[in-house]
Amino acid sequence: EVQLVESGGGLVKPGGSLRLSCAASGFTFSSYSMNWVRQAPGKGLEWVSSISSSSSYIYYADSVKGRFTISRDNAKNSLYLQMNSLRAEDTAVYYCARDPGDYDPPYWGQGTLVTVSS
Amino acid sequence: EIVMTQSPATLSVSPGERATLSCRASQSVSSNLAWYQQKPGQAPRLLIYGASTRATGIPARFSGSGSGTEFTLTISSLQSEDFAVYYCQQYNNWPPENTFGQGTKLEIK
């Protein structure tokens, strides 16, 4: 069974940092591109960042470029999001999401809440 | 860049009736489209992928159709638990910038 479990969320002051983790299981992690998606309170879904299977390609939404860093450790089946210079508008539930394969679906975790407030 | 547009923003339907939700892509995404259901306080739940394949455990009353730029999610006979927000997502282009529609809220009439 595919599982994605996020951790690392919490309350942080503006300007602070936080590192999110996503532990993957039930599939060959090193074969799939991975993503972070967020959802601010009462808002829709927003793509944040993507990383290819071997970390060769990395992309960010303009809203987080230069502040967030996505990475992965295929040996540990883990995805990360280092978030620096956090702003109030970064407050959201952050989801780890696996890309679909040729014949298998996308998968999402249950999310971790990040609150940026003084 | 691809823009995904869902309509309507809000749909009011009575239990037992049919609901039809639309998603339009600004350029072709082939059949690389997924539909999600989201209830308050919960993560999005995958309903449909590949435009028309039901995810594991999804009831047969949910069906997806379309390809290219026009897609439809149909719920054949609404149950009380179906009232939620529905999102479409394209995954034809990578990275998936602007990958999500803005959502359709399905409410009880």
XYZ file of N, CA and C in Angstrom:
681
model
N 0.849 -1.196 0.000
C 0.000 0.000 0.000
C 0.887 1.249 0.000
N 0.600 2.153 -0.915
C 1.354 3.402 -0.974
C 0.995 4.276 0.223
N 2.018 4.775 0.891
C 1.803 5.714 2.001
C 2.776 6.877 1.885
N 2.254 8.061 2.131
C 3.068 9.282 2.218
C 2.701 9.958 3.525
N 3.688 10.131 4.398
C 3.428 10.689 5.723
C 4.295 11.925 5.931
N 3.632 13.082 6.004
C 4.338 14.332 6.226
C 4.548 14.592 7.712
N 5.607 15.328 8.003
C 5.877 15.751 9.376
C 6.683 17.047 9.337
N 6.786 17.688 10.504
C 7.628 18.865 10.603
C 6.888 20.185 10.650
N 5.579 20.155 10.471
C 4.821 21.395 10.536
C 4.751 21.942 11.948
N 4.262 23.157 12.060
C 4.130 23.770 13.374
C 3.981 25.269 13.280
N 4.095 25.912 14.425
C 3.979 27.379 14.517
C 5.369 27.992 14.463
N 5.541 28.968 13.599
C 6.837 29.635 13.454
C 6.593 31.127 13.259
N 7.518 31.932 13.720
C 7.385 33.388 13.589
C 7.774 33.832 12.181
N 7.225 34.947 11.743
C 7.645 35.484 10.435
C 9.154 35.657 10.382
N 9.733 35.258 9.239
C 11.176 35.291 9.082
C 11.864 34.021 9.516
N 11.131 33.145 10.165
C 11.710 31.908 10.666
C 11.809 30.821 9.605
N 12.287 29.668 10.049
C 12.507 28.534 9.150
C 11.830 27.283 9.689
N 11.566 26.372 8.768
C 10.967 25.092 9.111
C 11.368 24.089 8.043
N 11.541 22.843 8.437
C 11.854 21.798 7.462
C 10.780 20.725 7.520
N 10.095 20.531 6.408
C 9.095 19.485 6.304
C 9.728 18.214 5.748
N 9.209 17.084 6.201
C 9.646 15.789 5.700
C 8.444 14.994 5.227
N 8.686 14.093 4.305
C 7.647 13.188 3.811
C 8.276 11.810 3.701
N 7.764 10.877 4.478
C 8.256 9.499 4.453
C 7.377 8.684 3.515
N 7.997 8.069 2.530
C 7.269 7.313 1.516
C 7.471 5.816 1.710
N 6.429 5.061 1.411
C 6.517 3.603 1.470
C 5.500 2.992 0.521
N 5.719 1.709 0.189
C 4.763 0.986 -0.635
C 4.986 1.116 -2.131
N 6.049 1.806 -2.529
C 6.374 1.924 -3.954
C 7.863 2.213 -4.089
N 8.359 2.119 -5.305
C 9.779 2.374 -5.556
C 9.988 3.881 -5.641
N 10.324 4.460 -4.501
C 10.405 5.921 -4.366
C 11.336 6.531 -5.413
N 12.435 5.891 -5.674
C 13.450 6.455 -6.570
C 13.009 6.507 -8.030
N 11.834 5.959 -8.330
C 11.351 5.938 -9.714
C 10.361 7.046 -10.029
N 9.979 7.810 -9.037
C 8.906 8.791 -9.227
C 9.350 10.212 -8.898
N 8.865 11.157 -9.703
C 8.968 12.564 -9.338
C 8.013 12.836 -8.179
N 8.386 13.804 -7.365
C 7.601 14.135 -6.181
C 7.325 15.636 -6.131
N 6.299 15.976 -5.378
C 5.844 17.357 -5.341
C 5.430 17.763 -3.928
N 5.463 19.066 -3.687
C 4.806 19.665 -2.538
C 3.686 20.563 -3.056
N 2.532 20.424 -2.424
C 1.347 21.215 -2.743
C 0.842 21.784 -1.431
N 0.337 23.006 -1.445
C -0.172 23.592 -0.218
C -1.576 24.131 -0.408
N -2.215 24.336 0.730
C -3.572 24.867 0.735
C -3.720 25.818 1.917
N -3.822 27.089 1.617
C -4.044 28.088 2.665
C -5.463 27.947 3.202
N -5.706 28.401 4.424
C -7.048 28.270 5.025
C -8.128 28.863 4.132
N -9.128 28.058 3.795
C -10.250 28.526 2.999
C -9.955 28.733 1.523
N -8.772 28.338 1.078
C -8.368 28.570 -0.306
C -8.235 27.260 -1.075
N -7.894 27.371 -2.359
C -7.717 26.200 -3.191
C -6.318 25.614 -3.079
N -6.061 24.649 -3.942
C -4.781 23.941 -3.934
C -3.755 24.708 -4.764
N -2.542 24.804 -4.236
C -1.471 25.547 -4.910
C -0.226 24.674 -4.997
N 0.258 24.446 -6.209
C 1.517 23.744 -6.385
C 2.667 24.589 -5.841
N 3.588 23.960 -5.124
C 4.713 24.667 -4.515
C 6.030 24.319 -5.195
N 6.314 23.027 -5.352
C 7.631 22.631 -5.851
C 7.598 21.192 -6.329
N 8.490 20.877 -7.274
C 8.611 19.523 -7.801
C 10.070 19.142 -7.926
N 10.337 17.850 -7.792
C 11.689 17.325 -7.954
C 11.605 16.017 -8.725
N 12.470 15.848 -9.700
C 12.470 14.630 -10.494
C 13.043 13.468 -9.688
N 12.939 12.282 -10.238
C 13.291 11.070 -9.504
C 14.745 11.054 -9.035
N 15.637 11.589 -9.848
C 17.063 11.581 -9.494
C 17.562 12.954 -9.042
N 16.630 13.845 -8.796
C 16.939 15.230 -8.351
C 17.581 16.076 -9.443
N 17.540 15.607 -10.675
C 18.154 16.357 -11.765
C 17.374 17.621 -12.114
N 16.083 17.577 -11.924
C 15.230 18.711 -12.266
C 14.442 19.141 -11.032
N 14.492 20.426 -10.760
C 13.817 20.996 -9.597
C 13.138 22.285 -10.026
N 11.898 22.462 -9.588
C 11.132 23.647 -9.964
C 10.388 24.182 -8.738
N 10.152 25.496 -8.756
C 9.448 26.157 -7.669
C 8.400 27.109 -8.222
N 7.326 27.279 -7.459
C 6.390 28.352 -7.742
C 7.082 29.679 -7.485
N 6.686 30.702 -8.232
C 7.301 32.020 -8.059
C 7.146 32.523 -6.632
N 6.054 32.141 -5.982
C 5.753 32.644 -4.635
C 6.739 32.137 -3.583
N 7.498 31.073 -3.885
C 8.420 30.522 -2.894
C 9.860 30.478 -3.393
N 10.067 30.848 -4.645
C 11.400 30.770 -5.241
C 12.388 31.632 -4.454
N 13.545 31.055 -4.167
C 14.572 31.761 -3.399
C 14.428 31.624 -1.898
N 13.303 31.088 -1.433
C 13.075 30.920 0.010
C 12.943 29.452 0.397
N 12.363 28.649 -0.496
C 12.136 27.231 -0.208
C 13.111 26.386 -1.023
N 13.502 25.240 -0.457
C 14.374 24.294 -1.158
C 13.807 22.895 -1.016
N 13.555 22.259 -2.145
C 13.079 20.881 -2.155
C 14.276 19.949 -2.320
N 14.220 18.809 -1.673
C 15.272 17.812 -1.829
C 14.686 16.440 -1.529
N 15.456 15.423 -1.837
C 15.019 14.057 -1.577
C 16.231 13.190 -1.262
N 15.976 12.113 -0.536
C 16.998 11.112 -0.223
C 16.403 9.764 -0.625
N 16.785 9.283 -1.792
C 16.199 8.037 -2.292
C 16.597 6.836 -1.435
N 17.726 6.909 -0.774
C 18.138 5.814 0.111
C 17.239 5.727 1.345
N 16.674 6.862 1.731
C 15.806 6.906 2.916
C 14.331 7.010 2.541
N 14.036 6.960 1.246
C 12.637 7.076 0.786
C 11.965 8.315 1.372
N 12.666 9.417 1.305
C 12.160 10.634 1.952
C 12.270 11.853 1.057
N 11.288 12.721 1.202
C 11.212 14.003 0.503
C 11.244 15.100 1.552
N 11.859 16.228 1.202
C 11.984 17.330 2.166
C 11.606 18.654 1.533
N 11.232 19.589 2.398
C 11.031 20.972 1.972
C 11.597 21.869 3.059
N 12.710 22.518 2.751
C 13.296 23.494 3.659
C 12.673 24.845 3.355
N 12.041 25.432 4.364
C 11.337 26.691 4.183
C 12.005 27.761 5.035
N 12.560 28.763 4.374
C 13.219 29.876 5.062
C 12.467 31.182 4.821
N 12.778 32.181 5.600
C 12.161 33.514 5.444
C 10.643 33.408 5.328
N 10.068 32.662 6.242
C 8.630 32.399 6.162
C 7.816 33.662 6.391
N 6.695 33.708 5.673
C 5.780 34.853 5.733
C 4.406 34.366 6.184
N 3.585 35.303 6.606
C 2.228 34.948 7.028
C 1.478 34.236 5.903
N 1.735 34.648 4.682
C 1.015 34.055 3.548
C 1.470 32.637 3.214
N 2.505 32.155 3.898
C 2.917 30.759 3.738
C 2.112 29.822 4.648
N 1.282 30.393 5.492
C 0.436 29.578 6.362
C -0.481 28.701 5.517
N -0.397 27.407 5.720
C -1.147 26.467 4.888
C -0.933 25.051 5.393
N -1.764 24.155 4.906
C -1.483 22.730 5.028
C -0.615 22.346 3.832
N 0.491 21.678 4.109
C 1.422 21.279 3.059
C 1.284 19.772 2.823
N 1.052 19.426 1.567
C 0.888 18.035 1.177
C 2.072 17.569 0.336
N 2.492 16.368 0.601
C 3.463 15.657 -0.224
C 2.659 14.847 -1.244
N 3.061 14.899 -2.510
C 2.283 14.209 -3.542
C 3.212 13.515 -4.525
N 2.863 12.289 -4.841
C 3.647 11.526 -5.816
C 3.046 11.692 -7.194
N 3.899 11.865 -8.199
C 3.406 11.911 -9.563
C 2.776 10.570 -9.936
N 1.840 10.587 -10.884
C 1.338 9.320 -11.399
C 2.402 8.643 -12.247
N 2.262 7.320 -12.362
C 3.098 6.585 -13.294
C 2.354 6.415 -14.603
N 2.900 5.606 -15.488
C 2.235 5.390 -16.777
C 0.857 4.769 -16.587
N 0.731 3.898 -15.614
C -0.547 3.208 -15.409
C -1.009 3.254 -13.964
N -0.354 4.018 -13.145
C -0.824 4.093 -11.762
C -1.056 5.546 -11.369
N -1.903 5.722 -10.363
C -2.431 7.057 -10.073
C -1.471 7.913 -9.254
N -1.803 9.186 -9.124
C -1.082 10.033 -8.170
C -1.500 9.651 -6.748
N -0.634 9.967 -5.799
C -0.937 9.737 -4.385
C -0.576 10.972 -3.583
N -1.350 11.194 -2.526
C -1.136 12.329 -1.632
C -1.016 11.844 -0.196
N -0.276 12.612 0.582
C -0.276 12.390 2.018
C -1.441 13.108 2.679
N -1.475 13.056 4.004
C -2.563 13.673 4.755
C -2.274 15.130 5.108
N -1.058 15.562 4.897
C -0.726 16.969 5.080
C -0.181 17.289 6.460
N 0.563 18.396 6.528
C 1.065 18.921 7.787
C 0.839 20.426 7.787
N 0.361 20.948 8.907
C -0.019 22.366 8.997
C 1.177 23.224 9.392
N 1.388 24.257 8.606
C 2.402 25.262 8.908
C 1.683 26.578 9.193
N 1.937 27.134 10.354
C 1.340 28.413 10.736
C 2.451 29.411 10.983
N 2.410 30.518 10.237
C 3.412 31.576 10.391
C 2.728 32.770 11.046
N 3.082 33.008 12.279
C 2.429 34.070 13.041
C 3.316 34.504 14.197
N 3.216 35.788 14.530
C 3.988 36.296 15.655
C 3.204 36.157 16.959
N 1.931 28.430 -20.467
C 1.492 27.716 -19.281
C 0.017 27.347 -19.414
N -0.321 26.217 -18.839
C -1.698 25.730 -18.908
C -2.514 26.354 -17.788
N -3.723 26.765 -18.113
C -4.663 27.262 -17.113
C -5.855 26.315 -17.074
N -6.200 25.862 -15.870
C -7.331 24.966 -15.675
C -8.500 25.770 -15.113
N -9.657 25.681 -15.763
C -10.827 26.444 -15.351
C -11.986 25.501 -15.071
N -12.514 25.564 -13.867
C -13.647 24.730 -13.486
C -14.929 25.547 -13.478
N -16.011 24.884 -13.846
C -17.317 25.534 -13.782
C -18.386 24.503 -13.413
N -19.447 24.989 -12.718
C -19.536 26.311 -12.109
C -18.702 26.392 -10.840
N -18.629 27.561 -10.253
C -17.909 27.699 -8.986
C -18.667 27.009 -7.860
N -19.992 27.122 -7.916
C -20.864 26.470 -6.946
C -22.012 25.806 -7.691
N -22.346 24.598 -7.273
C -23.418 23.837 -7.899
C -24.353 23.349 -6.805
N -25.619 23.708 -6.903
C -26.621 23.298 -5.922
C -27.483 22.204 -6.523
N -27.469 21.036 -5.899
C -28.175 19.873 -6.420
C -28.859 19.152 -5.255
N -30.001 18.561 -5.541
C -30.724 17.804 -4.508
C -30.189 16.383 -4.423
N -30.212 15.801 -3.224
C -29.820 14.384 -3.097
C -30.622 13.516 -4.045
N -29.938 12.541 -4.649
C -30.582 11.641 -5.598
C -30.514 12.115 -7.036
N -30.226 13.386 -7.233
C -30.116 13.916 -8.589
C -28.704 13.742 -9.126
N -28.559 14.065 -10.413
C -27.259 13.965 -11.070
C -26.534 15.303 -11.000
N -25.218 15.243 -10.808
C -24.391 16.450 -10.820
C -23.344 16.326 -11.918
N -23.167 17.405 -12.658
C -22.185 17.434 -13.736
C -21.243 18.615 -13.524
N -19.970 18.310 -13.345
C -18.954 19.326 -13.094
C -18.014 19.371 -14.297
N -17.580 20.576 -14.657
C -16.747 20.739 -15.848
C -15.371 21.275 -15.503
N -14.419 20.892 -16.321
C -13.042 21.363 -16.192
C -12.504 21.566 -17.601
N -11.961 22.747 -17.832
C -11.436 23.077 -19.152
C -9.971 23.462 -19.030
N -9.158 22.931 -19.944
C -7.737 23.276 -19.997
C -7.497 24.259 -21.134
N -6.581 25.182 -20.930
C -6.308 26.206 -21.943
C -5.555 25.631 -23.149
N -4.975 24.459 -22.973
C -4.377 23.727 -24.091
C -4.496 22.244 -23.778
N -4.291 21.418 -24.773
C -4.531 19.990 -24.587
C -3.663 19.397 -23.474
N -4.323 18.592 -22.626
C -3.606 17.810 -21.611
C -3.804 16.318 -21.868
N -4.207 15.992 -23.103
C -4.482 14.603 -23.470
C -5.497 14.015 -22.482
N -5.225 12.863 -21.921
C -6.112 12.293 -20.890
C -5.477 12.357 -19.513
N -4.486 13.218 -19.368
C -3.729 13.316 -18.122
C -4.399 14.269 -17.146
N -5.559 13.832 -16.675
C -6.367 14.657 -15.793
C -6.916 13.829 -14.649
N -6.895 14.427 -13.453
C -7.430 13.773 -12.257
C -8.504 14.653 -11.628
N -9.413 14.003 -10.927
C -10.444 14.683 -10.146
C -10.279 14.284 -8.680
N -10.433 15.277 -7.808
C -10.340 15.063 -6.369
C -11.591 15.599 -5.685
N -11.916 14.953 -4.587
C -12.977 15.418 -3.685
C -12.317 15.848 -2.379
N -12.742 16.985 -1.855
C -12.194 17.419 -0.574
C -13.307 17.882 0.355
N -13.301 17.333 1.545
C -14.233 17.752 2.597
C -13.479 18.571 3.626
N -14.174 19.418 4.376
C -13.490 20.278 5.356
C -12.593 19.499 6.311
N -11.378 19.996 6.465
C -10.444 19.391 7.397
C -9.793 18.114 6.917
N -10.064 17.721 5.668
C -9.499 16.488 5.131
C -8.590 16.772 3.928
N -7.704 15.844 3.669
C -6.876 15.919 2.468
C -7.728 15.631 1.241
N -7.306 16.114 0.084
C -8.016 15.734 -1.148
C -8.005 14.218 -1.334
N -9.113 13.704 -1.821
C -9.267 12.270 -2.062
C -9.353 12.057 -3.568
N -8.488 11.232 -4.100
C -8.490 10.968 -5.538
C -9.737 10.187 -5.943
N -10.456 10.703 -6.929
C -11.628 10.018 -7.457
C -11.336 9.345 -8.802
N -10.768 10.142 -9.698
C -10.594 9.753 -11.093
C -9.184 10.140 -11.532
N -8.524 9.274 -12.305
C -7.280 9.642 -12.952
C -7.313 9.125 -14.379
N -6.409 9.622 -15.193
C -6.458 9.261 -16.609
C -7.765 9.684 -17.246
N -8.372 10.724 -16.704
C -9.626 11.334 -17.163
C -10.861 10.474 -16.888
N -10.713 9.147 -16.861
C -11.908 8.313 -16.754
C -11.746 7.061 -15.899
N -10.591 6.827 -15.312
C -10.359 5.640 -14.487
C -10.669 5.942 -13.034
N -11.606 5.195 -12.472
C -11.909 5.388 -11.056
C -10.782 4.867 -10.181
N -10.435 5.638 -9.164
C -9.433 5.188 -8.205
C -9.995 4.042 -7.359
N -9.118 3.335 -6.705
C -9.519 2.203 -5.882
C -10.527 2.619 -4.823
N -11.621 1.883 -4.749
C -12.612 2.125 -3.714
C -13.619 3.211 -4.012
N -13.546 3.820 -5.166
C -14.476 4.903 -5.517
C -15.763 4.304 -6.086
N -16.905 4.718 -5.564
C -18.176 4.144 -6.034
C -18.431 4.403 -7.517
N -19.195 3.507 -8.110
C -19.461 3.578 -9.550
C -20.317 4.782 -9.940
N -20.932 5.442 -8.970
C -21.736 6.627 -9.313
C -20.853 7.798 -9.770
N -19.553 7.709 -9.514
C -18.614 8.722 -9.985
C -18.047 8.276 -11.336
N -18.127 9.152 -12.331
C -17.529 8.836 -13.619
C -16.891 10.076 -14.225
N -15.816 9.852 -14.948
C -15.119 10.947 -15.606
C -15.072 10.710 -17.102
N -15.092 11.804 -17.851
C -15.028 11.704 -19.303
C -14.284 12.900 -19.875
N -13.934 12.785 -21.150
C -13.271 13.876 -21.844
C -11.831 13.579 -22.181
N -11.283 14.415 -23.020
C -9.871 14.363 -23.370
C -9.526 15.673 -24.065
N -8.238 15.946 -24.141
C -7.826 17.188 -24.783
C -7.995 18.375 -23.847
N -9.057 19.149 -24.053
C -9.249 20.357 -23.241
C -10.548 20.373 -22.451
N -11.453 19.456 -22.709
C -12.748 19.480 -22.054
C -12.983 18.184 -21.276
N -13.295 18.341 -19.991
C -13.466 17.193 -19.110
C -14.719 17.368 -18.249
N -15.308 16.238 -17.888
C -16.515 16.260 -17.079
C -16.430 15.204 -15.988
N -16.838 15.589 -14.792
C -17.044 14.640 -13.697
C -18.546 14.570 -13.465
N -19.085 13.355 -13.514
C -20.510 13.155 -13.298
C -20.720 12.285 -12.069
N -21.616 12.749 -11.212
C -22.043 11.946 -10.062
C -23.497 11.607 -10.326
N -23.772 10.325 -10.523
C -25.049 9.936 -11.116
C -26.232 10.132 -10.168
N -26.071 9.853 -8.911
C -27.166 9.996 -7.945
C -26.547 10.431 -6.627
N -26.696 11.710 -6.344
C -25.957 12.288 -5.225
C -26.369 11.709 -3.878
N -25.372 11.321 -3.112
C -25.565 10.902 -1.732
C -25.140 12.054 -0.814
N -25.573 11.995 0.412
C -25.293 13.088 1.354
C -23.789 13.296 1.525
N -23.030 12.208 1.445
C -21.579 12.302 1.659
C -20.833 12.881 0.453
N -21.537 13.135 -0.652
C -20.885 13.645 -1.860
C -20.776 15.173 -1.865
N -21.437 15.823 -0.928
C -21.397 17.289 -0.924
C -20.058 17.734 -0.356
N -19.280 18.390 -1.233
C -17.885 18.685 -0.941
C -17.373 19.629 -2.018
N -16.071 19.910 -1.981
C -15.426 20.682 -3.039
C -14.671 19.705 -3.948
N -14.766 19.935 -5.248
C -14.124 19.069 -6.226
C -13.098 19.876 -7.033
N -11.928 19.288 -7.188
C -10.852 19.915 -7.950
C -10.443 19.019 -9.118
N -10.108 19.656 -10.242
C -9.439 18.921 -11.310
C -7.960 19.292 -11.305
N -7.137 18.386 -11.798
C -5.691 18.586 -11.849
C -5.155 17.983 -13.138
N -4.401 18.771 -13.872
C -3.738 18.225 -15.055
C -2.335 17.782 -14.683
N -1.873 16.711 -15.271
C -0.502 16.263 -15.051
C 0.163 15.911 -16.380
N -0.298 16.569 -17.444
C 0.318 16.346 -18.751
C 1.651 17.062 -18.865
N 1.691 18.274 -18.295
C 2.913 19.072 -18.333
C 3.626 18.966 -17.004
N 4.974 18.904 -17.084
C 5.771 18.842 -15.863
C 6.865 19.889 -15.965
N 7.115 20.706 -14.954
C 6.466 20.657 -13.645
C 5.023 21.135 -13.716
N 4.233 20.742 -12.766
C 2.792 21.010 -12.819
C 2.399 22.397 -12.300
N 3.003 23.442 -12.882
C 2.577 24.789 -12.520
C 1.129 24.995 -12.959
N 0.382 25.783 -12.194
C -1.039 26.027 -12.521
C -1.759 24.715 -12.794
N -1.470 23.725 -11.994
C -1.947 22.394 -12.293
C -3.399 22.177 -11.881
N -3.906 22.995 -10.955
C -5.235 22.772 -10.390
C -6.251 23.775 -10.903
N -7.500 23.276 -11.047
C -8.608 24.193 -11.207
C -8.899 24.853 -9.870
N -9.761 25.855 -9.903
C -10.051 26.627 -8.688
C -11.069 25.946 -7.787
N -11.666 24.860 -8.278
C -12.598 24.090 -7.463
C -14.055 24.399 -7.763
N -14.896 23.395 -7.591
C -16.350 23.542 -7.644
C -16.916 23.058 -6.326
N -17.676 23.922 -5.662
C -18.328 23.528 -4.420
C -19.685 22.945 -4.750
N -19.888 21.701 -4.370
C -21.153 21.017 -4.588
C -21.949 21.073 -3.297
N -23.058 21.803 -3.324
C -23.835 22.001 -2.116
C -25.245 21.451 -2.262
N -25.841 21.213 -1.114
C -27.193 20.650 -1.073
C -28.206 21.723 -1.432
N -29.086 21.375 -2.370
C -30.158 22.300 -2.754
C -31.344 22.169 -1.805
